[in-house]
PDB file of C-alpha atoms in Angstrom:
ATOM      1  CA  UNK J 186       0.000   0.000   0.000  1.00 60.00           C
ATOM      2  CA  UNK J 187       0.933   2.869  -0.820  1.00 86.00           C
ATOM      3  CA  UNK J 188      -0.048   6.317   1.149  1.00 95.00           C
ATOM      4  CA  UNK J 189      -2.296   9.215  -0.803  1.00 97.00           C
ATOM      5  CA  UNK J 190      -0.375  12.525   0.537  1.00 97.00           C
ATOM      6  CA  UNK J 191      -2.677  15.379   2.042  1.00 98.00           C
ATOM      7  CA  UNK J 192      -1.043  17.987   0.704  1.00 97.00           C
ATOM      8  CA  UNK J 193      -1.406  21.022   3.234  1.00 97.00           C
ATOM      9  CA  UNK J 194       0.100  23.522   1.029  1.00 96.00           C
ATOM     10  CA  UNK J 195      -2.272  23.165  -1.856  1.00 97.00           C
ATOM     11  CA  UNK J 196      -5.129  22.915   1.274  1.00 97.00           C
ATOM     12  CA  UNK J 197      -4.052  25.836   2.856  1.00 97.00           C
ATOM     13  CA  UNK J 198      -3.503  27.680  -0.497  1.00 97.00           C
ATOM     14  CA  UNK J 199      -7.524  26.628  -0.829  1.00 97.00           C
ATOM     15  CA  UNK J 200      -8.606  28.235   2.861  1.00 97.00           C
ATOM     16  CA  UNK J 201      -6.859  31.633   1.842  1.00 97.00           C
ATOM     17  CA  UNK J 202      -8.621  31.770  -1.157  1.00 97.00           C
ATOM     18  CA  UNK J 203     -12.167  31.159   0.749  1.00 97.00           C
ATOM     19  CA  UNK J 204     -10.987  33.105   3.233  1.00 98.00           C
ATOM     20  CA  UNK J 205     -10.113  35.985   0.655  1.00 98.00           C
ATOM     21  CA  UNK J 206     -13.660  35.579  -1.289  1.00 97.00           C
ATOM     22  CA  UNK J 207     -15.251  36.301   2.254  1.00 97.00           C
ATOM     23  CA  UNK J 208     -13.458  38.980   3.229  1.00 98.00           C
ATOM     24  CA  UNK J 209     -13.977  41.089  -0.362  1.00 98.00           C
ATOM     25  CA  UNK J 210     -17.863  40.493   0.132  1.00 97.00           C
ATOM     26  CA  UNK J 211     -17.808  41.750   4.091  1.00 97.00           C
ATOM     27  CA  UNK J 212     -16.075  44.994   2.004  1.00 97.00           C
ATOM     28  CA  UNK J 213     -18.633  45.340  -0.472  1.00 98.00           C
ATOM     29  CA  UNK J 214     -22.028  44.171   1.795  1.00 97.00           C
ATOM     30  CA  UNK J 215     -21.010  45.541   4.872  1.00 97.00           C
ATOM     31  CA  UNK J 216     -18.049  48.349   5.134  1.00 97.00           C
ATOM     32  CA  UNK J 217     -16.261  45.653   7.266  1.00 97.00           C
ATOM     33  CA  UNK J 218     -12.157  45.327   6.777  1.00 98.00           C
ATOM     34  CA  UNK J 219     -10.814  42.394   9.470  1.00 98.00           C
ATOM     35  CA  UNK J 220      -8.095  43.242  10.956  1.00 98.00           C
ATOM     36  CA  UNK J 221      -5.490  41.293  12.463  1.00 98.00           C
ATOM     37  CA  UNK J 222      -2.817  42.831  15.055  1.00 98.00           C
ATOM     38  CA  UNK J 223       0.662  40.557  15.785  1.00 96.00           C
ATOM     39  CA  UNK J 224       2.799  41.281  19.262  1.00 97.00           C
ATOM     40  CA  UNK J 225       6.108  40.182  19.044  1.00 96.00           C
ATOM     41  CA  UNK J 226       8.789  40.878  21.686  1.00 97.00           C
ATOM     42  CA  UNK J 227      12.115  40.425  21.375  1.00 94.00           C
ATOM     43  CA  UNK J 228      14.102  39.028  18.337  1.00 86.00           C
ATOM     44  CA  UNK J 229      13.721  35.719  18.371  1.00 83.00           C
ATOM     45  CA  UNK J 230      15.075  34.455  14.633  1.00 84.00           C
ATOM     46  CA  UNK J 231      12.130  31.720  13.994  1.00 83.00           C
ATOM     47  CA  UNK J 232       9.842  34.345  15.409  1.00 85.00           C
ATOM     48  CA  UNK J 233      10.170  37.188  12.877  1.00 86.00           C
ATOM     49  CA  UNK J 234      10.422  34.984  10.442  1.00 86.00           C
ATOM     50  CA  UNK J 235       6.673  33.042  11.748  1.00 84.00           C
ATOM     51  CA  UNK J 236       5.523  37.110  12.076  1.00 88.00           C
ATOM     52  CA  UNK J 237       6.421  38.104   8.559  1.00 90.00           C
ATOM     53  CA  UNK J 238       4.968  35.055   6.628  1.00 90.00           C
ATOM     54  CA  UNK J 239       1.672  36.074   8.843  1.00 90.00           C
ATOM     55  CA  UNK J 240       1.855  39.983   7.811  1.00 92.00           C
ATOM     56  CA  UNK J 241       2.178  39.327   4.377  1.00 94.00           C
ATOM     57  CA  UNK J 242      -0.813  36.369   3.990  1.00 95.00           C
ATOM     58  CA  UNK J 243      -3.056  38.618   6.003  1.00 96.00           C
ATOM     59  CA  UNK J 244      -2.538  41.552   3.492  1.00 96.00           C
ATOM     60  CA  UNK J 245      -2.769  39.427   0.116  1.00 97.00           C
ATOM     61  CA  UNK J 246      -6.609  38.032   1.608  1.00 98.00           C
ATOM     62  CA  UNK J 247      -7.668  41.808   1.984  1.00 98.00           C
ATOM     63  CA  UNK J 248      -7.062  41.970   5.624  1.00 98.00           C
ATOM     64  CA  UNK J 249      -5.893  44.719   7.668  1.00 98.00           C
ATOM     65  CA  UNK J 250      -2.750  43.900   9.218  1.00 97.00           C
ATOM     66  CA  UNK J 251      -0.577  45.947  12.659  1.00 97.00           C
ATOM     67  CA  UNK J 252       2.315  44.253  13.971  1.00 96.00           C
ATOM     68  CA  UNK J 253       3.373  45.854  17.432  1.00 96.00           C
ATOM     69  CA  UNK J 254       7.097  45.105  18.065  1.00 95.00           C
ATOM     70  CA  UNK J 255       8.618  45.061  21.303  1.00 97.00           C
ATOM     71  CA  UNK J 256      12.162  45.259  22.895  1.00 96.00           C
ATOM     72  CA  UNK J 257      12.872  42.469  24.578  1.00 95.00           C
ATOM     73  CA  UNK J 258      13.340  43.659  27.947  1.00 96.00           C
ATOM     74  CA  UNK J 259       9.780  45.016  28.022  1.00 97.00           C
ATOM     75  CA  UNK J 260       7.987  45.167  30.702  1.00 97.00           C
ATOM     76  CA  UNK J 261       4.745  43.039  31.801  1.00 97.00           C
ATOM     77  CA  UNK J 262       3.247  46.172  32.389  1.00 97.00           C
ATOM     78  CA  UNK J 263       3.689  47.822  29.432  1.00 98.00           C
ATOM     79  CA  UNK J 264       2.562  44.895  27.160  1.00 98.00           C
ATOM     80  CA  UNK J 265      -0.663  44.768  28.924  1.00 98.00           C
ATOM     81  CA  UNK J 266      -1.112  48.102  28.292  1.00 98.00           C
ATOM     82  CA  UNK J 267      -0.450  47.178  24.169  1.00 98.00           C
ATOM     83  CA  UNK J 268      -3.209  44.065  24.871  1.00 98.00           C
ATOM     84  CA  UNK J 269      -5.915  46.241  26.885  1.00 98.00           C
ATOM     85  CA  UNK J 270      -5.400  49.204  23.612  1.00 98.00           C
ATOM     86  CA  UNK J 271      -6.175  46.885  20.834  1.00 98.00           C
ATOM     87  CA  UNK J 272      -8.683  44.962  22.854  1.00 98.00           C
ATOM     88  CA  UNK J 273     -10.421  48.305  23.061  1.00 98.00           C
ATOM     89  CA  UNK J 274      -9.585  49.006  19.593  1.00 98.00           C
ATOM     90  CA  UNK J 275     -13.088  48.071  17.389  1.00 97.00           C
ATOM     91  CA  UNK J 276     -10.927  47.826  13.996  1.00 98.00           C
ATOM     92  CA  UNK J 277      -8.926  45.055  15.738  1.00 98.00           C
ATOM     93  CA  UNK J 278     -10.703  41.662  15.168  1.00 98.00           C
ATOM     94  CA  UNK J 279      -7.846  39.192  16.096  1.00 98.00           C
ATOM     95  CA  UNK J 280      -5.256  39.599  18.646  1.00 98.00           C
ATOM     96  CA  UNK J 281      -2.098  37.590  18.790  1.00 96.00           C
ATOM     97  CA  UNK J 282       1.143  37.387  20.731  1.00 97.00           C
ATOM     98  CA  UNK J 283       3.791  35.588  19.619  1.00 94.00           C
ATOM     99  CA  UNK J 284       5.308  32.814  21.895  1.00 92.00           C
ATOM    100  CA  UNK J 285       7.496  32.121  23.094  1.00 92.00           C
ATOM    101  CA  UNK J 286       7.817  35.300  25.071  1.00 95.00           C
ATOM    102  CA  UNK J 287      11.327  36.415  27.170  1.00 95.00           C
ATOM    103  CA  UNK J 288      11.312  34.740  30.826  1.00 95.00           C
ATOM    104  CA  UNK J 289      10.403  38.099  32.617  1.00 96.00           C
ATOM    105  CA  UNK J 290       6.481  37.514  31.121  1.00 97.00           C
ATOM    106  CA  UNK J 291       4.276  35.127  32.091  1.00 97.00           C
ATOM    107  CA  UNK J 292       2.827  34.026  29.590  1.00 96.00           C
ATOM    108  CA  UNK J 293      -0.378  32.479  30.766  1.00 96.00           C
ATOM    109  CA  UNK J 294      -1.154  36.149  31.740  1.00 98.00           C
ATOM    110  CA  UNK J 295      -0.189  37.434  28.806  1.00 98.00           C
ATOM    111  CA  UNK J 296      -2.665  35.092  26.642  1.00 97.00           C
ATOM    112  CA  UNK J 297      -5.796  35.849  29.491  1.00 98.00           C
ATOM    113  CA  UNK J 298      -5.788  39.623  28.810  1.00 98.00           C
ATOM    114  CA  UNK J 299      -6.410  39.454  26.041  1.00 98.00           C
ATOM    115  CA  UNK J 300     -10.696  39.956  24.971  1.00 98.00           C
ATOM    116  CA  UNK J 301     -11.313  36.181  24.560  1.00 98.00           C
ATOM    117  CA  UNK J 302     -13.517  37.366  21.355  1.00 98.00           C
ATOM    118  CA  UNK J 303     -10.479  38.146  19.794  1.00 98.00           C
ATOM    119  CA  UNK J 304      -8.371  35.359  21.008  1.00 98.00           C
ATOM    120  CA  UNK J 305      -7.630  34.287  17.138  1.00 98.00           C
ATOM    121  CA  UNK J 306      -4.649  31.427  18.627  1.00 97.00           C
ATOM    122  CA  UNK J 307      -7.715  29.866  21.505  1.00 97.00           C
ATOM    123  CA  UNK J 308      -5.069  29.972  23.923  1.00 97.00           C
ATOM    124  CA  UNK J 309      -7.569  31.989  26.547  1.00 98.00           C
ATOM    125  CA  UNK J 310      -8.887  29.642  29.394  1.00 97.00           C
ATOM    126  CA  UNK J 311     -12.197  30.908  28.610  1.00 98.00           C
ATOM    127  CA  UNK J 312     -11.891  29.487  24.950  1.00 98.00           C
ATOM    128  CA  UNK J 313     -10.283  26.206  26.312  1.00 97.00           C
ATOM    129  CA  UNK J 314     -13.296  26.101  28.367  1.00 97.00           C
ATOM    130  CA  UNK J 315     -15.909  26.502  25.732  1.00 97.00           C
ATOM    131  CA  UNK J 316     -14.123  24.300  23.269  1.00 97.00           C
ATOM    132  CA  UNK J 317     -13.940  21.764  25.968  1.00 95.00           C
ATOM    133  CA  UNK J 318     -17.816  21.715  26.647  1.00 95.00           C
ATOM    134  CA  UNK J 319     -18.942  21.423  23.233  1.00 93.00           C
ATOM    135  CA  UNK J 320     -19.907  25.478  22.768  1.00 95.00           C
ATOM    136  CA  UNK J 321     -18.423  28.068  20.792  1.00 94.00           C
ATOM    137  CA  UNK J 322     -14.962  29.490  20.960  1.00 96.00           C
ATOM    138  CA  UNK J 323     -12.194  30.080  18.827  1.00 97.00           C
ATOM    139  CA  UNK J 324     -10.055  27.420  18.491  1.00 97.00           C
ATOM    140  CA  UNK J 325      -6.129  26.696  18.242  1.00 97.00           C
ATOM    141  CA  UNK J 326      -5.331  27.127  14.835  1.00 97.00           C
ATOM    142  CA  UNK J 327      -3.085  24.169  14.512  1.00 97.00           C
ATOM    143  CA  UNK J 328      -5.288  21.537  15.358  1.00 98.00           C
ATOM    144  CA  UNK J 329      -8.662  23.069  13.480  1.00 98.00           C
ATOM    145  CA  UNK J 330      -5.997  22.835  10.400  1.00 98.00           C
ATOM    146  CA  UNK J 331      -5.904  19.146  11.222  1.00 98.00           C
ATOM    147  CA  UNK J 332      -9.453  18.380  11.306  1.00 98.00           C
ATOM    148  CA  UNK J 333      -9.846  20.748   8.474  1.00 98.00           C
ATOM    149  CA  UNK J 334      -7.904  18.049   6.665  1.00 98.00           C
ATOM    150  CA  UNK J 335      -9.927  14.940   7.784  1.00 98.00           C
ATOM    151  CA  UNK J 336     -12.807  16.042   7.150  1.00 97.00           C
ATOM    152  CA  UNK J 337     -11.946  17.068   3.262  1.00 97.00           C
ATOM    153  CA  UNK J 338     -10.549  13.512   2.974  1.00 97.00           C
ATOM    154  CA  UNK J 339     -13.005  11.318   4.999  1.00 97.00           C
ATOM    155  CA  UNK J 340     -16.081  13.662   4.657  1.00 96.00           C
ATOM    156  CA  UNK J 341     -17.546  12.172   7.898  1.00 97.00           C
ATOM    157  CA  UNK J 342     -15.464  11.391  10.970  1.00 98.00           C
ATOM    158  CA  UNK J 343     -18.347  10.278  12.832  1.00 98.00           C
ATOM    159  CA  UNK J 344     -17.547   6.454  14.580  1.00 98.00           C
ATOM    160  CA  UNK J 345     -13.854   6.580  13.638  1.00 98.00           C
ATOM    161  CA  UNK J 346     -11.571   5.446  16.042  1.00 98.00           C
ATOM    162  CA  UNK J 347      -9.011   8.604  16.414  1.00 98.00           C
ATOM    163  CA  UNK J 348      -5.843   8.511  18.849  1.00 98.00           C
ATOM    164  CA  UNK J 349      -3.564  11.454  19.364  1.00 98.00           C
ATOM    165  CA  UNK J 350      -0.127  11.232  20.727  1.00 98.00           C
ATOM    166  CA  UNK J 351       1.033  14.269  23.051  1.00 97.00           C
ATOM    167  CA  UNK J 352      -0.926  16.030  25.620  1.00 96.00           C
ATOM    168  CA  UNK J 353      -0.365  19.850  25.177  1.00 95.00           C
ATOM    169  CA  UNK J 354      -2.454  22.394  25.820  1.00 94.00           C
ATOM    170  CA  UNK J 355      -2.011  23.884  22.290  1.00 94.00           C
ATOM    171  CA  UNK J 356      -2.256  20.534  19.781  1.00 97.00           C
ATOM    172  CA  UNK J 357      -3.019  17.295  21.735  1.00 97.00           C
ATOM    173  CA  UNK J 358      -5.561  18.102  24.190  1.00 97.00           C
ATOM    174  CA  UNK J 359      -7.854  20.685  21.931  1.00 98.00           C
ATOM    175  CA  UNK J 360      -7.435  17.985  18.733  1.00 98.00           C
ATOM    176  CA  UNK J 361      -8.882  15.592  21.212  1.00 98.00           C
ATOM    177  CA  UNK J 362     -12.111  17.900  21.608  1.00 97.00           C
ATOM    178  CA  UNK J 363     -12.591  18.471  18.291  1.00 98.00           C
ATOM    179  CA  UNK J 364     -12.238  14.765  17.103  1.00 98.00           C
ATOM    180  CA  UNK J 365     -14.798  14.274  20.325  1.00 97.00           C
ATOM    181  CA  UNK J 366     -17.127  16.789  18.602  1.00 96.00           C
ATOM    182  CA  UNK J 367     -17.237  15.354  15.246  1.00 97.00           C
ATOM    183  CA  UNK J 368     -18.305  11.563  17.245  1.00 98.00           C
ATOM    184  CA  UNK J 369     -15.103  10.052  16.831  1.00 98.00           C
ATOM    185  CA  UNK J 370     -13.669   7.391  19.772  1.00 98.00           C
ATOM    186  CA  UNK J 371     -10.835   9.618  21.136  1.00 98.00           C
ATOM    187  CA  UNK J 372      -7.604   8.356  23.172  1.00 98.00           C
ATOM    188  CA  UNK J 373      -5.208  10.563  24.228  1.00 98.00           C
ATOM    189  CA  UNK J 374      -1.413   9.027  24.705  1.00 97.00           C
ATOM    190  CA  UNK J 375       1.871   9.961  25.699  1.00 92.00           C
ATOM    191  CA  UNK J 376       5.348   9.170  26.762  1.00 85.00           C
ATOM    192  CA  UNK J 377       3.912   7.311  29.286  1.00 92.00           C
ATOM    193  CA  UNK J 378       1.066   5.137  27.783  1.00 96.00           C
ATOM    194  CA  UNK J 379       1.476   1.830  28.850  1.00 96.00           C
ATOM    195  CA  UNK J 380       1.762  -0.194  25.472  1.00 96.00           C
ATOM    196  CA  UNK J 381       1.606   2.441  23.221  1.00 97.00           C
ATOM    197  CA  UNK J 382       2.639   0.915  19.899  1.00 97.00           C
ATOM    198  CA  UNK J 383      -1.276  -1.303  20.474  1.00 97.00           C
ATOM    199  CA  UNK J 384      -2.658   1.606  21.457  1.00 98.00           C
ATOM    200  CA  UNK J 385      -1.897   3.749  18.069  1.00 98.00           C
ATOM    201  CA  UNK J 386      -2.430   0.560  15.689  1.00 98.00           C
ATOM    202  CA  UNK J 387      -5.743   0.532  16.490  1.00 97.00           C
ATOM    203  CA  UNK J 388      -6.824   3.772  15.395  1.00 98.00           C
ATOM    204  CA  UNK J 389      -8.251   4.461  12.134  1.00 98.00           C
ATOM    205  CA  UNK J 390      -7.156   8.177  12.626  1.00 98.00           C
ATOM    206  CA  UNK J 391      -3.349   9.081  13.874  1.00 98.00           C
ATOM    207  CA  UNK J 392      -2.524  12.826  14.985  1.00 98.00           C
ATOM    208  CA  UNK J 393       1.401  12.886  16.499  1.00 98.00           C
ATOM    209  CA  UNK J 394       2.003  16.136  17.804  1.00 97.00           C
ATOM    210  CA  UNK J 395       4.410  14.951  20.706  1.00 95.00           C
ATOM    211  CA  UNK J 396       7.654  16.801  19.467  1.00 92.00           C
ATOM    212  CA  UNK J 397      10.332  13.391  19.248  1.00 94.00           C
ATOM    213  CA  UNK J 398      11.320  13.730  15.396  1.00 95.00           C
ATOM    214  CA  UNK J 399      10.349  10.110  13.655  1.00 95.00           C
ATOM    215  CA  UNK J 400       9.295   8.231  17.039  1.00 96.00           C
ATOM    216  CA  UNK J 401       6.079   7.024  15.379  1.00 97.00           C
ATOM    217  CA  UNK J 402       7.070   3.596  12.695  1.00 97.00           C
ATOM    218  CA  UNK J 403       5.164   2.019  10.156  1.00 97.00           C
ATOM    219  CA  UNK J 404       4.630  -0.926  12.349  1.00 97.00           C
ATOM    220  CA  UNK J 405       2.521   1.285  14.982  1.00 98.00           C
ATOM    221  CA  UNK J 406       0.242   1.940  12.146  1.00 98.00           C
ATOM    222  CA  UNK J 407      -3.052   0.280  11.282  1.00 98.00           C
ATOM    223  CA  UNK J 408      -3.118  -0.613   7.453  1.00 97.00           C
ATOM    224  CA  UNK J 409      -5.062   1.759   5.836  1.00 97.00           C
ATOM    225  CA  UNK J 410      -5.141   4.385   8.829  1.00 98.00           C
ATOM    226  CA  UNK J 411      -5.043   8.237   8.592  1.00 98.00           C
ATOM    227  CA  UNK J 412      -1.612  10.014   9.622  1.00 98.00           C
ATOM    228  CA  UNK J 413      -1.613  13.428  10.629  1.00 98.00           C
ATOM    229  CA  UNK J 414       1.657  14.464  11.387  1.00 98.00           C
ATOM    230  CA  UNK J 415       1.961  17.602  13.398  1.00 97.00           C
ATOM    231  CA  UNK J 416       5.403  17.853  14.253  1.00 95.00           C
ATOM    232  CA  UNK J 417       8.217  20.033  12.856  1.00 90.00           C
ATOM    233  CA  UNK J 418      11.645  18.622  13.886  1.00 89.00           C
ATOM    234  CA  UNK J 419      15.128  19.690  12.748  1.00 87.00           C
ATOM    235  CA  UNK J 420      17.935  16.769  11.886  1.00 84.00           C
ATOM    236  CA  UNK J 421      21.555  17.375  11.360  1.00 82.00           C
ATOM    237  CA  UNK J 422      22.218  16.646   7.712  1.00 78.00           C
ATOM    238  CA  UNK J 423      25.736  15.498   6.944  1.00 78.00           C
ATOM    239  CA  UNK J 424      24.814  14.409   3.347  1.00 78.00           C
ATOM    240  CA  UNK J 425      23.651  18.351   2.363  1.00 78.00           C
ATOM    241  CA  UNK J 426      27.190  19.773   3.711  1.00 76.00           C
ATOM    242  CA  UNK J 427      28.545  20.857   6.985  1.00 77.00           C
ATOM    243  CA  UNK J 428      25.838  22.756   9.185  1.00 75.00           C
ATOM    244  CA  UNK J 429      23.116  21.528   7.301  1.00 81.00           C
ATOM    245  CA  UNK J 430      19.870  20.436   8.593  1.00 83.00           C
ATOM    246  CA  UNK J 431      16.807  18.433   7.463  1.00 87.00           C
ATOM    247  CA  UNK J 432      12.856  19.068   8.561  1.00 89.00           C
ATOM    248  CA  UNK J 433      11.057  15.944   9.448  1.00 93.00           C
ATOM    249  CA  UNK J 434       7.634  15.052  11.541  1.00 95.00           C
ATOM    250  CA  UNK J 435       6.840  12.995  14.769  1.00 97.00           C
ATOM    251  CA  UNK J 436       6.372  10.313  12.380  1.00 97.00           C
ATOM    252  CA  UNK J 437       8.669   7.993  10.681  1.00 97.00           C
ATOM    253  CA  UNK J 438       7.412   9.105   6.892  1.00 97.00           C
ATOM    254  CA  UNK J 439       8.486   6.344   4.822  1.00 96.00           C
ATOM    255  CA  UNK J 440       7.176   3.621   6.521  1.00 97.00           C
ATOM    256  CA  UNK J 441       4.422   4.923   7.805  1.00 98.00           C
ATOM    257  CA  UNK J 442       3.536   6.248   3.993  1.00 97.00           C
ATOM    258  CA  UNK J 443       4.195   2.282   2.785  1.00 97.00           C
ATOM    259  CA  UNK J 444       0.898   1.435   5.349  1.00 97.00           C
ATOM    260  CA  UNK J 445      -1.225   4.228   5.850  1.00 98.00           C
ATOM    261  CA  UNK J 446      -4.025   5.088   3.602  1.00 98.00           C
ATOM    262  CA  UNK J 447      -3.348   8.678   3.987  1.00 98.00           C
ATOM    263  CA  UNK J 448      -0.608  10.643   5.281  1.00 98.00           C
ATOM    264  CA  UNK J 449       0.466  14.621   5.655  1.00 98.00           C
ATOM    265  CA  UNK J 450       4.247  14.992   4.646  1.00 97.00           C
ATOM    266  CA  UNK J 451       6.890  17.492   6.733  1.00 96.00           C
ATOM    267  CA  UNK J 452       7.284  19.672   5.521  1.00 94.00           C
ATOM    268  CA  UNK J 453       4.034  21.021   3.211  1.00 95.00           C
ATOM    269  CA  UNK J 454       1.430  19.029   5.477  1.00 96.00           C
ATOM    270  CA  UNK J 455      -0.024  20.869   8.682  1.00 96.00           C
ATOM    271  CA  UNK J 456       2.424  23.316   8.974  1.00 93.00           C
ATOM    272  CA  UNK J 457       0.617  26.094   5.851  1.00 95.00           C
ATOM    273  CA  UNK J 458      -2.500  25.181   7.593  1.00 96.00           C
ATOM    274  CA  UNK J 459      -1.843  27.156  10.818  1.00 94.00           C
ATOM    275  CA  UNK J 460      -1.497  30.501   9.266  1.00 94.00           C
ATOM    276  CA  UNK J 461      -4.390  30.021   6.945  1.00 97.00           C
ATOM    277  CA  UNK J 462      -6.688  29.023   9.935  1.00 98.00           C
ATOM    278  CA  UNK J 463      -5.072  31.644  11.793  1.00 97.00           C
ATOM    279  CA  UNK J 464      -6.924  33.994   8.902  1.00 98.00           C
ATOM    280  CA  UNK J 465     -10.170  31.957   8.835  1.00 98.00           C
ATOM    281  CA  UNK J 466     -10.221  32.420  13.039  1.00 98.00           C
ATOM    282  CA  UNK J 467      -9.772  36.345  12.419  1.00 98.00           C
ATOM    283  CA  UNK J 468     -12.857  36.292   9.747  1.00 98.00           C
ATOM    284  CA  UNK J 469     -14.981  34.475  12.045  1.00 98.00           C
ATOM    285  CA  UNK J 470     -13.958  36.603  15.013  1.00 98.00           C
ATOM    286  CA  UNK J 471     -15.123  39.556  12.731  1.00 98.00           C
ATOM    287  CA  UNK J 472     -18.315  38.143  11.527  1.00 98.00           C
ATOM    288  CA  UNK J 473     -19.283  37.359  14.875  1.00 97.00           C
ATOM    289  CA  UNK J 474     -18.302  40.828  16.659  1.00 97.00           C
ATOM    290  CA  UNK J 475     -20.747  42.376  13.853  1.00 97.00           C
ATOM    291  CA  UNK J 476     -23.740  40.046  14.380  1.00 97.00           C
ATOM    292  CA  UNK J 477     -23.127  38.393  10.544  1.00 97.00           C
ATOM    293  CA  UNK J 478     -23.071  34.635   9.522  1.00 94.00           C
ATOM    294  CA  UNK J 479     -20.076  32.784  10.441  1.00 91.00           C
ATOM    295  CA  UNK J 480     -18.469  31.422   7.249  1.00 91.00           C
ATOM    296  CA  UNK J 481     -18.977  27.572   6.342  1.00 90.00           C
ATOM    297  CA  UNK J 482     -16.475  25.852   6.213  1.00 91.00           C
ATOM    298  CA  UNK J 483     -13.955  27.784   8.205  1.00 94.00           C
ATOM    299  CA  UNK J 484     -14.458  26.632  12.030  1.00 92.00           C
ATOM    300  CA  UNK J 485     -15.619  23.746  13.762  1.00 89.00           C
TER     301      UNK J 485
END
């Protein structure tokens, strides 16, 4: 057998264009521009880069786009007082702050000042509480890329038996929910799951998102199963020259790809998908600060 490849790239190049077509009409219907505002303190390399790539998406699907940018040795107080401003700020749909922040911040509350409404990453407690009991919220961007994905190749998930390995608070647990709300048989494991390798070959569904690059083999996989791979891992790489260094997933791609039925690759799987949901979370925060129709397709 021979894997199909979910190719999140082309996917993702698909949700930008949606997301694009709905943001022209809230324009010409409504007066309505959403905007998205970025916080990023410090200089962290991978950071600017991430910030960037999210700047320049949000301005090509008609979106209005602020990046605040920070010295690194601000203080708690003073990025607060950034937060409570562009909470208060009614052109501001979607808020984010980009982790991780310098040690002097706490981060937890960082992410819980900010309006909850405009919480486009679903970091806020009150949006892990309200995906967690089945009402609305935003949700994490990186896991509503994931289902995103299922559900365009299974169409129903709906009795599927769906395990996720890793337990964070920003991919394992909230995938867990949403595979719960669309009926699926949910297991969470870890490091510590007794027997793991039974435990994943029984799922019809695979998500790893437990940051160990190429723990998961081929033989942990059900024949015919569904591998999400949401880890992003970097590998020396002797063979491309001195210093050089290869991306691969929490998932061991070439044997896993020889028994799965379907499998995302690293990179060009889930990775494109968390900016593009990261747009379709700042359309729906809009449409829902204004009272309008939540676009289909584009949340869970």
């Amino acid at each position: 057998m021979s894997a199909t490849v979910i190719d999140g790239k082309a996917f993702a190049a698909k949700v930008r264009a949606q997301v694009g077509e709905h943001v022209a009409r809230l324009k010409s219907e409504h007066d309505l521009t959403p905007g998205l505002a970025v916080v990023l303190v410090g200089e962290d390399p991978a950071s600017q880069v991430y910030v960037r790539s999210k700047g320049k998406m949000t301005v090509e699907v008609g979106m209005k786009s602020v990046e605040h940018k920070l010295e690194a040795d601000t203080s708690e107080r003073d990025l607060l007082a950034v937060i409570d401003k562009l909470n208060n700020d009614p052109s501001i749909h979607g808020i984010l702050v980009q982790l991780p922040l310098p040690k002097h911040l706490n981060e937890d509350l960082v992410i819980n000042s900010i309006d909850p409404a405009k919480d486009v990453d679903g970091f806020h407690i009150s949006n892990v509480g309200l995906l967690g009991t089945g009402q609305k919220s935003m949700v994490p961007c990186t896991p509503l890329g994931c289902l995103m994905m299922l559900r365009d190749h299974h169409g129903s998930l709906s009795g599927m038996d769906a395990v996720v390995i890793g337990r964070s608070n920003i991919v394992g647990k909230p995938m867990a929910q949403l595979l719960l709300g669309d009926s699926c048989t949910v297991t969470i494991a870890h490091s510590r799951t007794k027997d793991l390798p039974d435990v994943v070959r029984r799922a019809d569904i695979v998500v790893a998102a437990v940051g160990r690059p190429e723990m998961v083999p081929g033989d942990w996989i059900k024949p015919g199963a569904t591998v999400i791979d949401v880890g992003i891992n970097r590998l020396d790489a002797p063979e491309k020259g001195e210093g050089k260094t290869r991306l691969v997933g929490d998932v061991d791609y070439e044997s896993c790809a020889a028994v799965a039925g379907a499998i995302t690759p690293v990179p060009g799987g889930v990775g494109p998908m968390t900016i593009a949901c990261l747009l379709a979370n700042t359309l729906t925060a809009c449409c829902r600060a204004n009272g309008l129709a939540e676009p289909e397709g584009l949340t869970a």
